[in-house]
Amino acid sequence: MKNVILLAVQGAGKGSLAQVLKSKYGYVNISMGEVLRNARNDGSKRAEIIAEYQDKGMLVPFEITMELMKERISQPDCENGYILDGFPRDLAQAEAYDKILNDLQKDIGVVIHLTIPEELIYERISGRRTCRNCGKVYNIYSEKFMPKEEGICDDCHGELYQRSDDTEEAIQKRVETYFRVTAPLIDYYKEKGVLHEVPSIDIDETVEAVEKILGDQND
Ligand code: AMP
């Protein structure tokens, strides 16, 4: 299986697509936001810094992010292909990631850029609910992603919560940051010849398009 980078504005459906690819093909999903959220509860100075930046919707400092990223993709479950969601977020991270791949002798794989109309972004993010226990993501405004029982995870019966950075102010900040610092990565990966553009309106159509890309790559 190829490694995959999912590139898209928040709310474009990176997490949902990653979940489908995980359950259908066993891809390991690495959500950088989730890796950072997991690291913000150990009472350390690092945890304090992560919480401060995340709650403002700002990118967590480079060194902390790269350290956690390298640690995560070095784990044995990543040997057969993984999906990166929310990383890299800017050019400095993309260049540092290339170096890590080189050190670990891993291949970049494919970059999938999910595109959605801007007016859908806020609806998708404000409806988002995450399981406190297993991290599965739902959307209370979407029939396909609603939990069967309100507030409860279908898979593990954990409690669903709304992330502390899914406030209107933090969402605006994250979307603005995306267009300013993450969108330039589209050209970076286009030049490397690994970029694929896929519209993300209907999840079934998106999955079909991505399966075709991954199938062609794995041939
Ligand atoms: P997400 O779950 O992708 O919406 O990310 C939530 C928050 O985690 C972001 O607003 C940032 O504060 C932080 N974060 C996620 N990915 C990164 C990254 N690659 N670099 C720095 N901070 C990140």
PDB file of C-alpha atoms and ligand atoms in Angstrom:
ATOM      1  CA  MET A   1       0.000   0.000   0.000  1.00  0.00           C
ATOM      2  CA  LYS A   2       1.136   3.508  -0.808  1.00  0.00           C
ATOM      3  CA  ASN A   3       1.584   6.186   1.822  1.00  0.00           C
ATOM      4  CA  VAL A   4      -0.993   8.939   1.398  1.00  0.00           C
ATOM      5  CA  ILE A   5      -0.998  12.617   2.317  1.00  0.00           C
ATOM      6  CA  LEU A   6      -4.467  14.164   2.467  1.00  0.00           C
ATOM      7  CA  LEU A   7      -4.336  17.860   1.749  1.00  0.00           C
ATOM      8  CA  ALA A   8      -7.461  19.966   2.236  1.00  0.00           C
ATOM      9  CA  VAL A   9      -9.014  22.783   4.174  1.00  0.00           C
ATOM     10  CA  GLN A  10     -10.567  21.785   7.539  1.00  0.00           C
ATOM     11  CA  GLY A  11     -13.996  20.319   7.094  1.00  0.00           C
ATOM     12  CA  ALA A  12     -13.278  19.053   3.570  1.00  0.00           C
ATOM     13  CA  GLY A  13     -13.668  15.475   4.718  1.00  0.00           C
ATOM     14  CA  LYS A  14     -10.073  14.294   5.244  1.00  0.00           C
ATOM     15  CA  GLY A  15     -10.995  12.451   8.448  1.00  0.00           C
ATOM     16  CA  SER A  16     -14.065  10.766   6.929  1.00  0.00           C
ATOM     17  CA  LEU A  17     -12.144   9.589   3.874  1.00  0.00           C
ATOM     18  CA  ALA A  18      -9.309   8.295   6.058  1.00  0.00           C
ATOM     19  CA  GLN A  19     -11.831   6.348   8.156  1.00  0.00           C
ATOM     20  CA  VAL A  20     -13.306   4.663   5.066  1.00  0.00           C
ATOM     21  CA  LEU A  21      -9.863   3.719   3.720  1.00  0.00           C
ATOM     22  CA  LYS A  22      -8.964   2.365   7.137  1.00  0.00           C
ATOM     23  CA  SER A  23     -12.010   0.136   7.431  1.00  0.00           C
ATOM     24  CA  LYS A  24     -11.875  -1.076   3.805  1.00  0.00           C
ATOM     25  CA  TYR A  25      -8.136  -1.593   3.401  1.00  0.00           C
ATOM     26  CA  GLY A  26      -6.605  -1.423   6.866  1.00  0.00           C
ATOM     27  CA  TYR A  27      -4.686   1.808   6.284  1.00  0.00           C
ATOM     28  CA  VAL A  28      -3.200   3.281   9.441  1.00  0.00           C
ATOM     29  CA  ASN A  29      -4.638   6.762   9.949  1.00  0.00           C
ATOM     30  CA  ILE A  30      -2.469   9.447  11.408  1.00  0.00           C
ATOM     31  CA  SER A  31      -4.333  12.624  12.211  1.00  0.00           C
ATOM     32  CA  MET A  32      -1.724  15.150  13.292  1.00  0.00           C
ATOM     33  CA  GLY A  33      -4.347  17.102  15.244  1.00  0.00           C
ATOM     34  CA  GLU A  34      -5.220  13.895  17.121  1.00  0.00           C
ATOM     35  CA  VAL A  35      -1.549  13.003  17.748  1.00  0.00           C
ATOM     36  CA  LEU A  36      -1.138  16.477  19.245  1.00  0.00           C
ATOM     37  CA  ARG A  37      -4.390  16.254  21.245  1.00  0.00           C
ATOM     38  CA  ASN A  38      -3.166  12.956  22.722  1.00  0.00           C
ATOM     39  CA  ALA A  39       0.103  14.603  23.715  1.00  0.00           C
ATOM     40  CA  ARG A  40      -1.516  17.550  25.520  1.00  0.00           C
ATOM     41  CA  ASN A  41      -2.617  15.690  28.622  1.00  0.00           C
ATOM     42  CA  ASP A  42       0.610  14.491  30.221  1.00  0.00           C
ATOM     43  CA  GLY A  43       1.112  17.548  32.431  1.00  0.00           C
ATOM     44  CA  SER A  44       4.436  18.483  30.743  1.00  0.00           C
ATOM     45  CA  LYS A  45       5.525  21.910  29.529  1.00  0.00           C
ATOM     46  CA  ARG A  46       5.165  20.560  25.989  1.00  0.00           C
ATOM     47  CA  ALA A  47       1.532  19.602  26.708  1.00  0.00           C
ATOM     48  CA  GLU A  48       0.847  23.134  27.940  1.00  0.00           C
ATOM     49  CA  ILE A  49       2.250  24.666  24.753  1.00  0.00           C
ATOM     50  CA  ILE A  50       0.228  22.303  22.535  1.00  0.00           C
ATOM     51  CA  ALA A  51      -3.006  23.141  24.378  1.00  0.00           C
ATOM     52  CA  GLU A  52      -2.348  26.865  24.129  1.00  0.00           C
ATOM     53  CA  TYR A  53      -1.777  26.778  20.360  1.00  0.00           C
ATOM     54  CA  GLN A  54      -4.543  24.298  19.566  1.00  0.00           C
ATOM     55  CA  ASP A  55      -7.193  26.215  21.449  1.00  0.00           C
ATOM     56  CA  LYS A  56      -6.357  29.352  19.473  1.00  0.00           C
ATOM     57  CA  GLY A  57      -6.486  27.445  16.166  1.00  0.00           C
ATOM     58  CA  MET A  58      -2.800  28.205  15.575  1.00  0.00           C
ATOM     59  CA  LEU A  59      -0.176  25.785  14.279  1.00  0.00           C
ATOM     60  CA  VAL A  60       1.731  24.085  17.092  1.00  0.00           C
ATOM     61  CA  PRO A  61       5.470  25.005  17.012  1.00  0.00           C
ATOM     62  CA  PHE A  62       7.594  23.225  14.413  1.00  0.00           C
ATOM     63  CA  GLU A  63       9.959  21.263  16.711  1.00  0.00           C
ATOM     64  CA  ILE A  64       7.150  19.744  18.791  1.00  0.00           C
ATOM     65  CA  THR A  65       5.149  18.782  15.706  1.00  0.00           C
ATOM     66  CA  MET A  66       8.112  17.241  13.856  1.00  0.00           C
ATOM     67  CA  GLU A  67       9.263  15.298  16.893  1.00  0.00           C
ATOM     68  CA  LEU A  68       5.822  13.739  17.375  1.00  0.00           C
ATOM     69  CA  MET A  69       5.446  13.066  13.645  1.00  0.00           C
ATOM     70  CA  LYS A  70       8.795  11.274  13.335  1.00  0.00           C
ATOM     71  CA  GLU A  71       8.017   9.186  16.423  1.00  0.00           C
ATOM     72  CA  ARG A  72       4.620   8.204  15.025  1.00  0.00           C
ATOM     73  CA  ILE A  73       5.670   7.107  11.519  1.00  0.00           C
ATOM     74  CA  SER A  74       8.613   5.159  12.956  1.00  0.00           C
ATOM     75  CA  GLN A  75       6.219   2.791  14.706  1.00  0.00           C
ATOM     76  CA  PRO A  76       5.889  -0.709  13.214  1.00  0.00           C
ATOM     77  CA  ASP A  77       2.204  -0.312  12.265  1.00  0.00           C
ATOM     78  CA  CYS A  78       3.259   2.296   9.675  1.00  0.00           C
ATOM     79  CA  GLU A  79       5.448  -0.093   7.690  1.00  0.00           C
ATOM     80  CA  ASN A  80       2.704  -1.073   5.232  1.00  0.00           C
ATOM     81  CA  GLY A  81       1.353   2.346   4.381  1.00  0.00           C
ATOM     82  CA  TYR A  82      -0.295   5.138   6.308  1.00  0.00           C
ATOM     83  CA  ILE A  83      -2.535   8.113   5.672  1.00  0.00           C
ATOM     84  CA  LEU A  84      -1.497  11.527   6.923  1.00  0.00           C
ATOM     85  CA  ASP A  85      -4.334  13.880   7.756  1.00  0.00           C
ATOM     86  CA  GLY A  86      -3.401  17.398   8.777  1.00  0.00           C
ATOM     87  CA  PHE A  87       0.289  17.126   8.032  1.00  0.00           C
ATOM     88  CA  PRO A  88       2.292  18.746   6.492  1.00  0.00           C
ATOM     89  CA  ARG A  89       0.625  22.097   7.122  1.00  0.00           C
ATOM     90  CA  ASP A  90       3.271  24.420   5.673  1.00  0.00           C
ATOM     91  CA  LEU A  91       6.346  24.386   3.451  1.00  0.00           C
ATOM     92  CA  ALA A  92       8.799  24.067   6.334  1.00  0.00           C
ATOM     93  CA  GLN A  93       6.993  20.916   7.535  1.00  0.00           C
ATOM     94  CA  ALA A  94       6.850  19.522   3.982  1.00  0.00           C
ATOM     95  CA  GLU A  95      10.595  19.980   3.529  1.00  0.00           C
ATOM     96  CA  ALA A  96      11.365  18.528   6.962  1.00  0.00           C
ATOM     97  CA  TYR A  97       9.050  15.604   6.200  1.00  0.00           C
ATOM     98  CA  ASP A  98      10.985  14.880   2.953  1.00  0.00           C
ATOM     99  CA  LYS A  99      14.132  14.652   5.053  1.00  0.00           C
ATOM    100  CA  ILE A 100      12.513  12.307   7.591  1.00  0.00           C
ATOM    101  CA  LEU A 101      11.281  10.068   4.752  1.00  0.00           C
ATOM    102  CA  ASN A 102      14.802   9.972   3.410  1.00  0.00           C
ATOM    103  CA  ASP A 103      16.258   9.105   6.854  1.00  0.00           C
ATOM    104  CA  LEU A 104      13.674   6.363   7.413  1.00  0.00           C
ATOM    105  CA  GLN A 105      13.911   5.174   3.770  1.00  0.00           C
ATOM    106  CA  LYS A 106      10.209   5.606   3.196  1.00  0.00           C
ATOM    107  CA  ASP A 107       8.437   6.695   0.048  1.00  0.00           C
ATOM    108  CA  ILE A 108       6.291   9.832  -0.141  1.00  0.00           C
ATOM    109  CA  GLY A 109       3.515   7.897  -1.950  1.00  0.00           C
ATOM    110  CA  VAL A 110       0.642  10.044  -3.230  1.00  0.00           C
ATOM    111  CA  VAL A 111      -0.802  13.404  -2.230  1.00  0.00           C
ATOM    112  CA  ILE A 112      -4.562  13.775  -2.536  1.00  0.00           C
ATOM    113  CA  HIS A 113      -5.966  17.282  -2.569  1.00  0.00           C
ATOM    114  CA  LEU A 114      -9.649  17.245  -1.575  1.00  0.00           C
ATOM    115  CA  THR A 115     -11.571  20.225  -2.903  1.00  0.00           C
ATOM    116  CA  ILE A 116     -14.876  21.662  -1.573  1.00  0.00           C
ATOM    117  CA  PRO A 117     -16.804  24.911  -2.066  1.00  0.00           C
ATOM    118  CA  GLU A 118     -15.942  27.348   0.738  1.00  0.00           C
ATOM    119  CA  GLU A 119     -19.575  27.673   1.942  1.00  0.00           C
ATOM    120  CA  LEU A 120     -19.604  24.002   2.962  1.00  0.00           C
ATOM    121  CA  ILE A 121     -16.616  24.356   5.285  1.00  0.00           C
ATOM    122  CA  TYR A 122     -18.412  25.937   8.272  1.00  0.00           C
ATOM    123  CA  GLU A 123     -21.390  23.588   8.121  1.00  0.00           C
ATOM    124  CA  ARG A 124     -19.105  20.573   8.134  1.00  0.00           C
ATOM    125  CA  ILE A 125     -16.909  21.770  10.978  1.00  0.00           C
ATOM    126  CA  SER A 126     -19.685  23.011  13.253  1.00  0.00           C
ATOM    127  CA  GLY A 127     -21.559  19.688  12.928  1.00  0.00           C
ATOM    128  CA  ARG A 128     -18.515  17.655  13.795  1.00  0.00           C
ATOM    129  CA  ARG A 129     -18.529  15.447  16.899  1.00  0.00           C
ATOM    130  CA  THR A 130     -15.650  13.201  17.973  1.00  0.00           C
ATOM    131  CA  CYS A 131     -15.662  10.097  20.151  1.00  0.00           C
ATOM    132  CA  ARG A 132     -13.763  10.724  23.373  1.00  0.00           C
ATOM    133  CA  ASN A 133     -12.778   7.077  23.498  1.00  0.00           C
ATOM    134  CA  CYS A 134     -11.778   5.934  19.976  1.00  0.00           C
ATOM    135  CA  GLY A 135     -11.517   9.248  18.075  1.00  0.00           C
ATOM    136  CA  LYS A 136     -14.125   8.330  15.434  1.00  0.00           C
ATOM    137  CA  VAL A 137     -15.607  11.423  13.821  1.00  0.00           C
ATOM    138  CA  TYR A 138     -19.325  12.060  13.160  1.00  0.00           C
ATOM    139  CA  ASN A 139     -21.336  14.917  11.699  1.00  0.00           C
ATOM    140  CA  ILE A 140     -24.719  15.694  13.188  1.00  0.00           C
ATOM    141  CA  TYR A 141     -25.827  17.574  10.036  1.00  0.00           C
ATOM    142  CA  SER A 142     -25.041  14.743   7.624  1.00  0.00           C
ATOM    143  CA  GLU A 143     -27.230  11.673   7.254  1.00  0.00           C
ATOM    144  CA  LYS A 144     -24.252   9.541   6.289  1.00  0.00           C
ATOM    145  CA  PHE A 145     -22.185  10.536   9.307  1.00  0.00           C
ATOM    146  CA  MET A 146     -24.780  10.878  12.061  1.00  0.00           C
ATOM    147  CA  PRO A 147     -24.372   8.588  15.074  1.00  0.00           C
ATOM    148  CA  LYS A 148     -27.185   6.038  15.419  1.00  0.00           C
ATOM    149  CA  GLU A 149     -27.823   7.241  18.953  1.00  0.00           C
ATOM    150  CA  GLU A 150     -27.389  10.934  19.789  1.00  0.00           C
ATOM    151  CA  GLY A 151     -24.122  11.684  21.589  1.00  0.00           C
ATOM    152  CA  ILE A 152     -22.891   8.073  21.562  1.00  0.00           C
ATOM    153  CA  CYS A 153     -20.267   6.371  19.358  1.00  0.00           C
ATOM    154  CA  ASP A 154     -21.677   3.543  17.193  1.00  0.00           C
ATOM    155  CA  ASP A 155     -18.469   1.511  17.511  1.00  0.00           C
ATOM    156  CA  CYS A 156     -17.414   1.734  21.148  1.00  0.00           C
ATOM    157  CA  HIS A 157     -20.333   3.547  22.886  1.00  0.00           C
ATOM    158  CA  GLY A 158     -17.931   6.302  23.964  1.00  0.00           C
ATOM    159  CA  GLU A 159     -19.220   9.833  24.551  1.00  0.00           C
ATOM    160  CA  LEU A 160     -19.225  12.195  21.544  1.00  0.00           C
ATOM    161  CA  TYR A 161     -17.926  15.692  22.144  1.00  0.00           C
ATOM    162  CA  GLN A 162     -17.403  18.906  20.235  1.00  0.00           C
ATOM    163  CA  ARG A 163     -13.731  19.838  20.074  1.00  0.00           C
ATOM    164  CA  SER A 164     -12.690  22.903  22.052  1.00  0.00           C
ATOM    165  CA  ASP A 165     -11.199  24.431  18.871  1.00  0.00           C
ATOM    166  CA  ASP A 166     -14.383  23.995  16.831  1.00  0.00           C
ATOM    167  CA  THR A 167     -15.646  27.420  17.889  1.00  0.00           C
ATOM    168  CA  GLU A 168     -16.488  29.954  15.195  1.00  0.00           C
ATOM    169  CA  GLU A 169     -13.460  32.089  16.020  1.00  0.00           C
ATOM    170  CA  ALA A 170     -10.977  29.191  15.992  1.00  0.00           C
ATOM    171  CA  ILE A 171     -12.517  27.785  12.806  1.00  0.00           C
ATOM    172  CA  GLN A 172     -12.052  31.136  11.061  1.00  0.00           C
ATOM    173  CA  LYS A 173      -8.449  31.262  12.193  1.00  0.00           C
ATOM    174  CA  ARG A 174      -7.777  27.721  10.940  1.00  0.00           C
ATOM    175  CA  VAL A 175      -9.381  28.364   7.550  1.00  0.00           C
ATOM    176  CA  GLU A 176      -7.427  31.596   7.151  1.00  0.00           C
ATOM    177  CA  THR A 177      -4.197  29.781   8.128  1.00  0.00           C
ATOM    178  CA  TYR A 178      -4.960  27.053   5.603  1.00  0.00           C
ATOM    179  CA  PHE A 179      -5.318  29.417   2.647  1.00  0.00           C
ATOM    180  CA  ARG A 180      -2.259  31.417   3.665  1.00  0.00           C
ATOM    181  CA  VAL A 181       0.246  28.725   4.641  1.00  0.00           C
ATOM    182  CA  THR A 182      -1.015  25.284   3.609  1.00  0.00           C
ATOM    183  CA  ALA A 183      -2.430  25.955   0.137  1.00  0.00           C
ATOM    184  CA  PRO A 184       1.101  26.665  -1.279  1.00  0.00           C
ATOM    185  CA  LEU A 185       1.838  22.970  -0.693  1.00  0.00           C
ATOM    186  CA  ILE A 186      -0.428  22.181  -3.629  1.00  0.00           C
ATOM    187  CA  ASP A 187       2.178  23.638  -6.004  1.00  0.00           C
ATOM    188  CA  TYR A 188       5.020  22.036  -4.051  1.00  0.00           C
ATOM    189  CA  TYR A 189       3.566  18.559  -4.573  1.00  0.00           C
ATOM    190  CA  LYS A 190       2.395  19.308  -8.114  1.00  0.00           C
ATOM    191  CA  GLU A 191       5.996  20.024  -9.034  1.00  0.00           C
ATOM    192  CA  LYS A 192       7.052  16.711  -7.527  1.00  0.00           C
ATOM    193  CA  GLY A 193       4.444  14.970  -9.740  1.00  0.00           C
ATOM    194  CA  VAL A 194       2.621  13.293  -6.823  1.00  0.00           C
ATOM    195  CA  LEU A 195      -0.494  15.485  -6.549  1.00  0.00           C
ATOM    196  CA  HIS A 196      -4.039  14.324  -7.389  1.00  0.00           C
ATOM    197  CA  GLU A 197      -7.096  16.612  -7.160  1.00  0.00           C
ATOM    198  CA  VAL A 198     -10.365  15.005  -5.992  1.00  0.00           C
ATOM    199  CA  PRO A 199     -13.682  16.814  -5.346  1.00  0.00           C
ATOM    200  CA  SER A 200     -15.083  16.069  -1.883  1.00  0.00           C
ATOM    201  CA  ILE A 201     -18.827  16.622  -2.065  1.00  0.00           C
ATOM    202  CA  ASP A 202     -20.224  13.108  -1.886  1.00  0.00           C
ATOM    203  CA  ILE A 203     -18.181  10.646   0.153  1.00  0.00           C
ATOM    204  CA  ASP A 204     -18.982   7.625  -2.085  1.00  0.00           C
ATOM    205  CA  GLU A 205     -17.795   9.434  -5.212  1.00  0.00           C
ATOM    206  CA  THR A 206     -14.704  10.658  -3.386  1.00  0.00           C
ATOM    207  CA  VAL A 207     -13.834   7.150  -2.207  1.00  0.00           C
ATOM    208  CA  GLU A 208     -14.298   5.795  -5.722  1.00  0.00           C
ATOM    209  CA  ALA A 209     -11.959   8.408  -7.210  1.00  0.00           C
ATOM    210  CA  VAL A 210      -9.341   7.819  -4.517  1.00  0.00           C
ATOM    211  CA  GLU A 211      -9.534   4.041  -4.910  1.00  0.00           C
ATOM    212  CA  LYS A 212      -8.802   4.483  -8.580  1.00  0.00           C
ATOM    213  CA  ILE A 213      -5.733   6.600  -7.803  1.00  0.00           C
ATOM    214  CA  LEU A 214      -4.471   4.144  -5.187  1.00  0.00           C
ATOM    215  CA  GLY A 215      -5.214   1.177  -7.451  1.00  0.00           C
ATOM    216  CA  ASP A 216      -3.251   2.717 -10.309  1.00  0.00           C
ATOM    217  CA  GLN A 217      -0.389   3.510  -7.950  1.00  0.00           C
ATOM    218  CA  ASN A 218      -0.302   0.016  -6.451  1.00  0.00           C
ATOM    219  CA  ASP A 219      -0.297  -1.725  -9.886  1.00  0.00           C
TER     220      ASP A 219
HETATM  221  P1  AMP B   1      -7.040  19.365  13.067  1.00  0.00           P
HETATM  222  O1  AMP B   1      -7.459  18.217  13.959  1.00  0.00           O
HETATM  223  O2  AMP B   1      -6.311  18.889  11.829  1.00  0.00           O
HETATM  224  O3  AMP B   1      -8.158  20.324  12.743  1.00  0.00           O
HETATM  225  O4  AMP B   1      -5.967  20.206  13.908  1.00  0.00           O
HETATM  226  C1  AMP B   1      -6.324  20.813  15.108  1.00  0.00           C
HETATM  227  C2  AMP B   1      -5.213  21.700  15.610  1.00  0.00           C
HETATM  228  O5  AMP B   1      -4.042  20.889  15.878  1.00  0.00           O
HETATM  229  C3  AMP B   1      -4.724  22.757  14.636  1.00  0.00           C
HETATM  230  O6  AMP B   1      -5.531  23.934  14.684  1.00  0.00           O
HETATM  231  C4  AMP B   1      -3.321  23.015  15.174  1.00  0.00           C
HETATM  232  O7  AMP B   1      -3.371  23.775  16.378  1.00  0.00           O
HETATM  233  C5  AMP B   1      -2.866  21.621  15.547  1.00  0.00           C
HETATM  234  N1  AMP B   1      -2.218  20.937  14.408  1.00  0.00           N
HETATM  235  C6  AMP B   1      -2.712  19.912  13.668  1.00  0.00           C
HETATM  236  N2  AMP B   1      -1.852  19.541  12.713  1.00  0.00           N
HETATM  237  C7  AMP B   1      -0.766  20.353  12.850  1.00  0.00           C
HETATM  238  C8  AMP B   1       0.467  20.477  12.144  1.00  0.00           C
HETATM  239  N3  AMP B   1       0.777  19.706  11.091  1.00  0.00           N
HETATM  240  N4  AMP B   1       1.346  21.428  12.574  1.00  0.00           N
HETATM  241  C9  AMP B   1       1.073  22.211  13.620  1.00  0.00           C
HETATM  242  N5  AMP B   1      -0.082  22.161  14.317  1.00  0.00           N
HETATM  243  C10 AMP B   1      -0.997  21.246  13.935  1.00  0.00           C
END
